[in-house]
mmCIF file of C-alpha atoms in Angstrom:
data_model
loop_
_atom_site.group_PDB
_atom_site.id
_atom_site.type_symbol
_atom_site.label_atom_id
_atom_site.label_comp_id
_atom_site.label_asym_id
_atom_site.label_seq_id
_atom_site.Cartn_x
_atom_site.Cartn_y
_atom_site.Cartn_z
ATOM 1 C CA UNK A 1345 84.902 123.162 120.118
ATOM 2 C CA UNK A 1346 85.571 120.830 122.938
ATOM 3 C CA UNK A 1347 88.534 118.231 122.589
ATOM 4 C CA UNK A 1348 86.141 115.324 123.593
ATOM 5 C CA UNK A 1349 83.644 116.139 121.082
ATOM 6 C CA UNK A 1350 86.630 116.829 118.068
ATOM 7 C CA UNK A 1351 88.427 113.343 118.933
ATOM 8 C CA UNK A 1352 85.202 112.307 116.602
ATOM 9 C CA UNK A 1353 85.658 112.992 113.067
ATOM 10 C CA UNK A 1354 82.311 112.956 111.980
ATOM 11 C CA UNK A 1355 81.561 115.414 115.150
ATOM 12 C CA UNK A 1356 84.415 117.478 114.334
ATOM 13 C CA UNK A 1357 83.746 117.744 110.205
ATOM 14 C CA UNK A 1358 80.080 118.483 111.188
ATOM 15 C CA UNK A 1359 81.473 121.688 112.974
ATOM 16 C CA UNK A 1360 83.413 122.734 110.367
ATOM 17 C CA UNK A 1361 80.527 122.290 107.643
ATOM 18 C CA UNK A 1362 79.451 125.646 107.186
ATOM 19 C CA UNK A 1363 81.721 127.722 104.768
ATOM 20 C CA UNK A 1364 83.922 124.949 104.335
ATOM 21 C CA UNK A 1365 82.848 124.637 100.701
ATOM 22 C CA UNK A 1366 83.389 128.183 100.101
ATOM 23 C CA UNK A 1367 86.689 128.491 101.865
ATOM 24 C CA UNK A 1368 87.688 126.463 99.198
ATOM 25 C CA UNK A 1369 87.385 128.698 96.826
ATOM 26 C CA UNK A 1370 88.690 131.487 98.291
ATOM 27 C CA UNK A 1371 91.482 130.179 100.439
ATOM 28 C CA UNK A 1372 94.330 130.625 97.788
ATOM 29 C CA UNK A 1373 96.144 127.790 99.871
ATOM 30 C CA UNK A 1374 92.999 125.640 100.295
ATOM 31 C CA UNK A 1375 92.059 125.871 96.204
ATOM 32 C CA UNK A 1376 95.868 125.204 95.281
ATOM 33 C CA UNK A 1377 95.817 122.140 98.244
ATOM 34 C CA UNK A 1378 92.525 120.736 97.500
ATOM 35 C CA UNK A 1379 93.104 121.329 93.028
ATOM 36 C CA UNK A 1380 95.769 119.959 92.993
ATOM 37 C CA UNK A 1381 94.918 116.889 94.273
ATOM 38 C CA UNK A 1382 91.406 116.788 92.321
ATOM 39 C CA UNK A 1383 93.550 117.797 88.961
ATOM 40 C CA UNK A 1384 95.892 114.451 89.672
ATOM 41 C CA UNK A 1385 93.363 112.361 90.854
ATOM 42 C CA UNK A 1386 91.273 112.345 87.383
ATOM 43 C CA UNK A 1387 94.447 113.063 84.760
ATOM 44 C CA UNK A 1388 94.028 110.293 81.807
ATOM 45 C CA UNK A 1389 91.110 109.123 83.421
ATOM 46 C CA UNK A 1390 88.148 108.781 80.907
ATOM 47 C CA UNK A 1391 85.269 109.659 83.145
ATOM 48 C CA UNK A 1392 82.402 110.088 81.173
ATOM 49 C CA UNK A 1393 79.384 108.117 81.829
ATOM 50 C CA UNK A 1394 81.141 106.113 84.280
ATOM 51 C CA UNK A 1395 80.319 104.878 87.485
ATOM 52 C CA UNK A 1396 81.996 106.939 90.178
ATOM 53 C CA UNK A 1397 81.801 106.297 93.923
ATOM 54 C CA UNK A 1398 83.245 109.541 96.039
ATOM 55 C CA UNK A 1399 84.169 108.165 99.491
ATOM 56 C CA UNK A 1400 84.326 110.993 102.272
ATOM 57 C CA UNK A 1401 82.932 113.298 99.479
ATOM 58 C CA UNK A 1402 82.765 116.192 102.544
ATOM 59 C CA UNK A 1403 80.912 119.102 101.072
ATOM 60 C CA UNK A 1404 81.038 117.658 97.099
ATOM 61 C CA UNK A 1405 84.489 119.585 96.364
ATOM 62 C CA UNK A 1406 84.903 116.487 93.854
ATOM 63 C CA UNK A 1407 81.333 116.641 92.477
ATOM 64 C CA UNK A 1408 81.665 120.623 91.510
ATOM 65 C CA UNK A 1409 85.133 119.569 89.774
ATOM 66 C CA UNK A 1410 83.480 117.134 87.494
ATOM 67 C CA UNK A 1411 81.046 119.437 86.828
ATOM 68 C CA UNK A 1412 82.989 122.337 86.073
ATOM 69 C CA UNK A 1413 84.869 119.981 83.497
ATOM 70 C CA UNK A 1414 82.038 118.828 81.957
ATOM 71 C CA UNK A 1415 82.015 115.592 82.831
ATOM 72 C CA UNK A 1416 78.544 113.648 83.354
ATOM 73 C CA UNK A 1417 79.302 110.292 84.913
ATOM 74 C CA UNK A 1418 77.161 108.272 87.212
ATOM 75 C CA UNK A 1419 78.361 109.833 90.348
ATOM 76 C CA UNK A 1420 77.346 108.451 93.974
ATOM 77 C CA UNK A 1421 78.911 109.841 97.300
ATOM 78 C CA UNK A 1422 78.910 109.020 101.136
ATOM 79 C CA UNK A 1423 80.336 110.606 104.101
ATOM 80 C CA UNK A 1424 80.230 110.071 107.868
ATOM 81 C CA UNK A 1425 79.366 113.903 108.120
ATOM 82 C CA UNK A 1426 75.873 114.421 107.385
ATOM 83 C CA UNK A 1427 76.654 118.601 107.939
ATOM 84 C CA UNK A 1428 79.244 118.462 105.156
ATOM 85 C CA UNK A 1429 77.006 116.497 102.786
ATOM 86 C CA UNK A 1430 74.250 119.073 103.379
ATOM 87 C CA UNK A 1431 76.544 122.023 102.482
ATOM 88 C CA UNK A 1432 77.253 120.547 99.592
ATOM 89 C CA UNK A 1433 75.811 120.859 95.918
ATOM 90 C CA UNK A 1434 75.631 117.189 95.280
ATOM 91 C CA UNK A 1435 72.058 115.993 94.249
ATOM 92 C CA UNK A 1436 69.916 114.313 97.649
ATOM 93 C CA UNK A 1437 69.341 111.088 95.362
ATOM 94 C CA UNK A 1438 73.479 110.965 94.690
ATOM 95 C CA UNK A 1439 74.860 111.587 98.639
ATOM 96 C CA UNK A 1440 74.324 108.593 101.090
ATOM 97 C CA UNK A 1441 75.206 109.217 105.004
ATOM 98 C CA UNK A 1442 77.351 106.471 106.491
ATOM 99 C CA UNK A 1443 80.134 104.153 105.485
ATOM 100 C CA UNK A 1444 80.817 102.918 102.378
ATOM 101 C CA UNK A 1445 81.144 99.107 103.468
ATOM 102 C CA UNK A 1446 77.695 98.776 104.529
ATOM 103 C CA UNK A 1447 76.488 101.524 102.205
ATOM 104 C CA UNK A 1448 77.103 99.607 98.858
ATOM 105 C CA UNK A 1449 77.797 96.341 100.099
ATOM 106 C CA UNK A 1450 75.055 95.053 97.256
ATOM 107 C CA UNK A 1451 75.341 97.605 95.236
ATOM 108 C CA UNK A 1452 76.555 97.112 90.824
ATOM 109 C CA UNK A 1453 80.122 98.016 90.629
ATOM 110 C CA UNK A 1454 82.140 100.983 89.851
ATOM 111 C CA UNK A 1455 84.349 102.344 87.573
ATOM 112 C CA UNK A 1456 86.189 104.627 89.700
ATOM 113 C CA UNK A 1457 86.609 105.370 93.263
ATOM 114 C CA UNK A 1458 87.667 108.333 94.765
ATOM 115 C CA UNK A 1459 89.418 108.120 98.337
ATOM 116 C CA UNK A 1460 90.512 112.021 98.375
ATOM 117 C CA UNK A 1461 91.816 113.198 101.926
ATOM 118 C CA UNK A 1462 89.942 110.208 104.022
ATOM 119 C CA UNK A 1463 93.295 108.049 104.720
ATOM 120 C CA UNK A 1464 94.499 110.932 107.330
ATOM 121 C CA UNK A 1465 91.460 109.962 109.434
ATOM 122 C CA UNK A 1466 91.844 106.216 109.945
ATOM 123 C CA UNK A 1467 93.461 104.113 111.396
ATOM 124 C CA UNK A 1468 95.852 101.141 109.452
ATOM 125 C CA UNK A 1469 93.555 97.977 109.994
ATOM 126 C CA UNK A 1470 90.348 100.299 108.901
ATOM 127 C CA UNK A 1471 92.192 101.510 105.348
ATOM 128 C CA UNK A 1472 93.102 98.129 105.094
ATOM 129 C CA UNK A 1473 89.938 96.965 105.287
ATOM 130 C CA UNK A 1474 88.662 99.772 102.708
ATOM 131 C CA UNK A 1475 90.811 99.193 100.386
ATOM 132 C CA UNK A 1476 90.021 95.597 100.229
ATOM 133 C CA UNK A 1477 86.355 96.559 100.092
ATOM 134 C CA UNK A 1478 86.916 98.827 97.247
ATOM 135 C CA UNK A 1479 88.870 96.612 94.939
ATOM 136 C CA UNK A 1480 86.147 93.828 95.795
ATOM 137 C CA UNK A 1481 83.175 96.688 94.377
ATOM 138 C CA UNK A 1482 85.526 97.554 91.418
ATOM 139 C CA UNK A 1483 84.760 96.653 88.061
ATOM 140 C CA UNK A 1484 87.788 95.186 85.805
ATOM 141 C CA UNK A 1485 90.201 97.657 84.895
ATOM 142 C CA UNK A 1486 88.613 99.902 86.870
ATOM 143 C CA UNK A 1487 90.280 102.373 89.340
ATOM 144 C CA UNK A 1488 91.209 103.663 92.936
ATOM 145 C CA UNK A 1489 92.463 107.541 93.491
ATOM 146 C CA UNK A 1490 93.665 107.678 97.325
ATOM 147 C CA UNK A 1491 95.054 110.649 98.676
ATOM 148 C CA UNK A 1492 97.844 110.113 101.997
ATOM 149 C CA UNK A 1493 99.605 112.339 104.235
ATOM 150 C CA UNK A 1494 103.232 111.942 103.922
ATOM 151 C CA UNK A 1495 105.253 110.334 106.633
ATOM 152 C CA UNK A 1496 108.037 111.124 105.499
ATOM 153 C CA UNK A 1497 107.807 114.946 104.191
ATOM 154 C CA UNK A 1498 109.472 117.907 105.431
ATOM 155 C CA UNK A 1499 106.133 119.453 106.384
ATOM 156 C CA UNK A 1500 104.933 116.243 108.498
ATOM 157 C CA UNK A 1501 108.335 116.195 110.423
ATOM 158 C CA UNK A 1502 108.104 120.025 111.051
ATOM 159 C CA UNK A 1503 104.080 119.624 112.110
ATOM 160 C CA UNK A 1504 105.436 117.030 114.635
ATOM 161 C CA UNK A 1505 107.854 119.503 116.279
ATOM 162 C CA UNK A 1506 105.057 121.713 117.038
ATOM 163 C CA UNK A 1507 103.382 120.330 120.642
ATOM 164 C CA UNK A 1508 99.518 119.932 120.134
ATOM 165 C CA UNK A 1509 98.813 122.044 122.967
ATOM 166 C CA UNK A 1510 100.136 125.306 121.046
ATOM 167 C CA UNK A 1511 97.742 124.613 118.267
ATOM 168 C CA UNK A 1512 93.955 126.047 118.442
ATOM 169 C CA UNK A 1513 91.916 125.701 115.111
ATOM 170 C CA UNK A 1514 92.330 123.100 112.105
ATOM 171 C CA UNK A 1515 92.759 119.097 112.312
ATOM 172 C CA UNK A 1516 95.891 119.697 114.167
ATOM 173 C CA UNK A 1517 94.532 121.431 116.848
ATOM 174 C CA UNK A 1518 91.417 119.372 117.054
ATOM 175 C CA UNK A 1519 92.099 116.420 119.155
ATOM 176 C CA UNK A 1520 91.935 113.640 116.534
ATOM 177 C CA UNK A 1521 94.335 111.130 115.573
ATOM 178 C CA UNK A 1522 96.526 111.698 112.326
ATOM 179 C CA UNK A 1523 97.271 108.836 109.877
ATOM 180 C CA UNK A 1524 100.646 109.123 107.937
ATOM 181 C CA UNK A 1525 102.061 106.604 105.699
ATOM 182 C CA UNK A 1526 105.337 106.162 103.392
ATOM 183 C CA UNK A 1527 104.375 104.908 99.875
ATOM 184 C CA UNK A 1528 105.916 101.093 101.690
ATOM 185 C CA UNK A 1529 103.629 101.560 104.170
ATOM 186 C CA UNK A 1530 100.176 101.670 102.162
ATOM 187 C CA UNK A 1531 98.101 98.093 102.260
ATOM 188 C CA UNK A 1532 97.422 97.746 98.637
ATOM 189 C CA UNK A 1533 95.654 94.504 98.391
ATOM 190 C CA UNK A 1534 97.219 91.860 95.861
ATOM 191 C CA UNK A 1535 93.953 92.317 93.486
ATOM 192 C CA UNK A 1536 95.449 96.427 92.400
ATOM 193 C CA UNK A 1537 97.777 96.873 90.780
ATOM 194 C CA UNK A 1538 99.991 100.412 91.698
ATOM 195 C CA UNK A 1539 100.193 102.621 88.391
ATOM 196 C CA UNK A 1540 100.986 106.225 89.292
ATOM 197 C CA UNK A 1541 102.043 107.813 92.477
ATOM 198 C CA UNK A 1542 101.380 111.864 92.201
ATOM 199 C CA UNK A 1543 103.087 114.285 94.720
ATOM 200 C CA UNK A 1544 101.338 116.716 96.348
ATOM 201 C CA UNK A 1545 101.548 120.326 98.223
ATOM 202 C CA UNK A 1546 105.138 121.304 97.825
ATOM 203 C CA UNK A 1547 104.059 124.531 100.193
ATOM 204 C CA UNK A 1548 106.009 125.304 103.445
ATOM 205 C CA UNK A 1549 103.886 124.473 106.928
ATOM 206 C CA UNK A 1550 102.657 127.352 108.556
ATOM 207 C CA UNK A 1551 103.585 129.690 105.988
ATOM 208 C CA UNK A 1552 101.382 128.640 103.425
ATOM 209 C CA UNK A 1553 98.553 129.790 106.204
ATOM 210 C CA UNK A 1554 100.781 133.170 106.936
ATOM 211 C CA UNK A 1555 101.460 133.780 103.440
ATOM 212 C CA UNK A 1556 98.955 131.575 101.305
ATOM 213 C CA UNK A 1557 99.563 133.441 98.158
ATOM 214 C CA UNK A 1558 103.129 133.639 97.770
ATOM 215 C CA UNK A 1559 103.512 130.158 99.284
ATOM 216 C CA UNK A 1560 101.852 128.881 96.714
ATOM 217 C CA UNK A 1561 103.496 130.554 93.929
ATOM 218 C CA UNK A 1562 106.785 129.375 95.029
ATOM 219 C CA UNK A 1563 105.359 126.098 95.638
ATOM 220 C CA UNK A 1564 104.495 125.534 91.977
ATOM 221 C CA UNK A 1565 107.792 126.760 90.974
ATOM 222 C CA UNK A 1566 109.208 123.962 93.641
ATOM 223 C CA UNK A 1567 107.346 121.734 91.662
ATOM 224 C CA UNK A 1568 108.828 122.397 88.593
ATOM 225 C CA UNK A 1569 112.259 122.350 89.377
ATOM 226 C CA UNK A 1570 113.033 119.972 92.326
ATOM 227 C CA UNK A 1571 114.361 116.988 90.691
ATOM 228 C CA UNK A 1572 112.515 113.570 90.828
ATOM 229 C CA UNK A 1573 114.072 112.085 94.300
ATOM 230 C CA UNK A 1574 113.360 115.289 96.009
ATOM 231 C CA UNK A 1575 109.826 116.144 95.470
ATOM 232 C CA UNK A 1576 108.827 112.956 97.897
ATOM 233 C CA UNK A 1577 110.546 115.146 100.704
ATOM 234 C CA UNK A 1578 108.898 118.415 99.764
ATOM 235 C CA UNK A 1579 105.273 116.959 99.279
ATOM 236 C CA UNK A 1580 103.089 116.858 102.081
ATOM 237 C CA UNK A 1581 100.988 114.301 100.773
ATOM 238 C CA UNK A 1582 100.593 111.735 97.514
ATOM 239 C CA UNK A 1583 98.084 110.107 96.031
ATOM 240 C CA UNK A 1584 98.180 106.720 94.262
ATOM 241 C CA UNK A 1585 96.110 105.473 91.231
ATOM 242 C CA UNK A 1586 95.547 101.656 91.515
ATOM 243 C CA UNK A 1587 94.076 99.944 88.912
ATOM 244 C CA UNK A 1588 91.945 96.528 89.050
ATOM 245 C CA UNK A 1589 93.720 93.273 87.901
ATOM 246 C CA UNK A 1590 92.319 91.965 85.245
ATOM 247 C CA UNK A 1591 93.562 88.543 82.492
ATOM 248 C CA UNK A 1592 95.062 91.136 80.388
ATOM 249 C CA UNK A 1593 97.064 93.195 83.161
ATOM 250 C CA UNK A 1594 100.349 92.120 84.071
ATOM 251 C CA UNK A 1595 103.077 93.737 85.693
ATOM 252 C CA UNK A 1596 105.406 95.059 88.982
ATOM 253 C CA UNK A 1597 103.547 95.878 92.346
ATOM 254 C CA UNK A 1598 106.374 98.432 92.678
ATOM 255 C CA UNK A 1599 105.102 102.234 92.272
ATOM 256 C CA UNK A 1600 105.903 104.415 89.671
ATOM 257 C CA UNK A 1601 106.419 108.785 89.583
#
């Protein structure tokens, strides 16, 4: 793949369509990466018969979760990547091609919206933006789940030792621009209200693609034992859980473990 034609996301994700879905599942890194996050991102959530909007839903890694956990919820999904939306399993009437913005600008609101892996991709003013659109389209007391890569982690400071040039395959190697933020840094807009922060991927970069297996097993024993101001270091990512302000919410814009 050419780096003019990766420096587009939706170009580059359309490459990498085919398999992706399955890689998945047999990546032991990629399933660990990709369940952990899916396993946070719906914990105490009540789901069922909800209205669910998947933003960047890729090849419906999301969509197979809920459905492997038995949850039936109202579930609508968009992507700029038409390829990974046809790879995926998600119904034709449920997956929308384009931006969410001008998508569902009209459309009734949601329970829960899903922002998993999609911050890495854009730029400040445009998660801004998003963010502001989504808390417009939520209902009260309803929910955002948004994944970020993790300024300042151990395995972002290492990845930016490593010159560009030396790297081939992946998002690293692909030409486009990578979006990092520390949990100060995230643009929550003044209508959410921050309730959890979940850390994420306590693997080692590069190793974890070396030696996926055993860099996973120590990662969930990393997990386990690092104590509370570490694990922020060792995770390479984090995902937040804002919730809609309603009459009857009160409480610190400050984020909480």
């Amino acid at each position: 793949m050419s780096k003019t034609k990766a420096n587009k996301p939706a170009q580059f994700f359309d490459a990498r369509a085919p398999g992706y879905r399955e890689s998945v599942s047999s990546d032991p890194f990629l399933h660990y990466f990709h369940y952990q996050r899916l396993e946070s991102a719906i914990e105490g959530q009540l789901l069922e018969g909800k209205r669910l909007l998947d933003i960047g839903a890729g090849t419906g890694i999301l969509y197979d979760f809920l459905q492997q956990e038995g949850i039936q919820a109202d579930y609508q999904a968009c992507d700029i990547s038409g390829q990974m939306l046809a790879h995926s399993r998600i119904p034709p009437n449920r997956r929308h091609l384009g931006r969410a913005s001008e998508l569902f600008e009209t459309a009734p609101g949601f329970d829960g919206i899903f922002m998993l892996g999609l911050s890495t991709y854009l730029s400040l003013s445009e998660l801004q933006n998003l963010l502001e659109f989504c808390s417009g389209k939520l209902n009260p007391g309803g929910f955002i789940a948004v994944s970020f890569t993790h300024r300042k982690s151990l395995d972002f400071r290492l990845r930016q030792l490593v010159p560009t040039r030396w790297i081939k395959i992946g998002v690293l190697g692909s030409g486009l621009k990578i979006a990092a933020y520390s949990l100060k840094q995230v643009p929550v807009p003044p209508t959410l209200l921050p309730e959890k922060t979940h850390w994420l991927n306590q693997t080692v970069p590069f190793i974890n693609r070396l030696l996926p297996r055993l860099s996973v097993f120590f990662a969930k024993i990393r997990k386990r034992i690092l104590p509370g101001f570490l694990l922020p270091f060792f995770s390479s990512d984090f995902l937040l859980i804002l919730r809609k302000k309603t009459g009857g919410i009160s409480g610190s814009d400050s984020f909480s473990a």
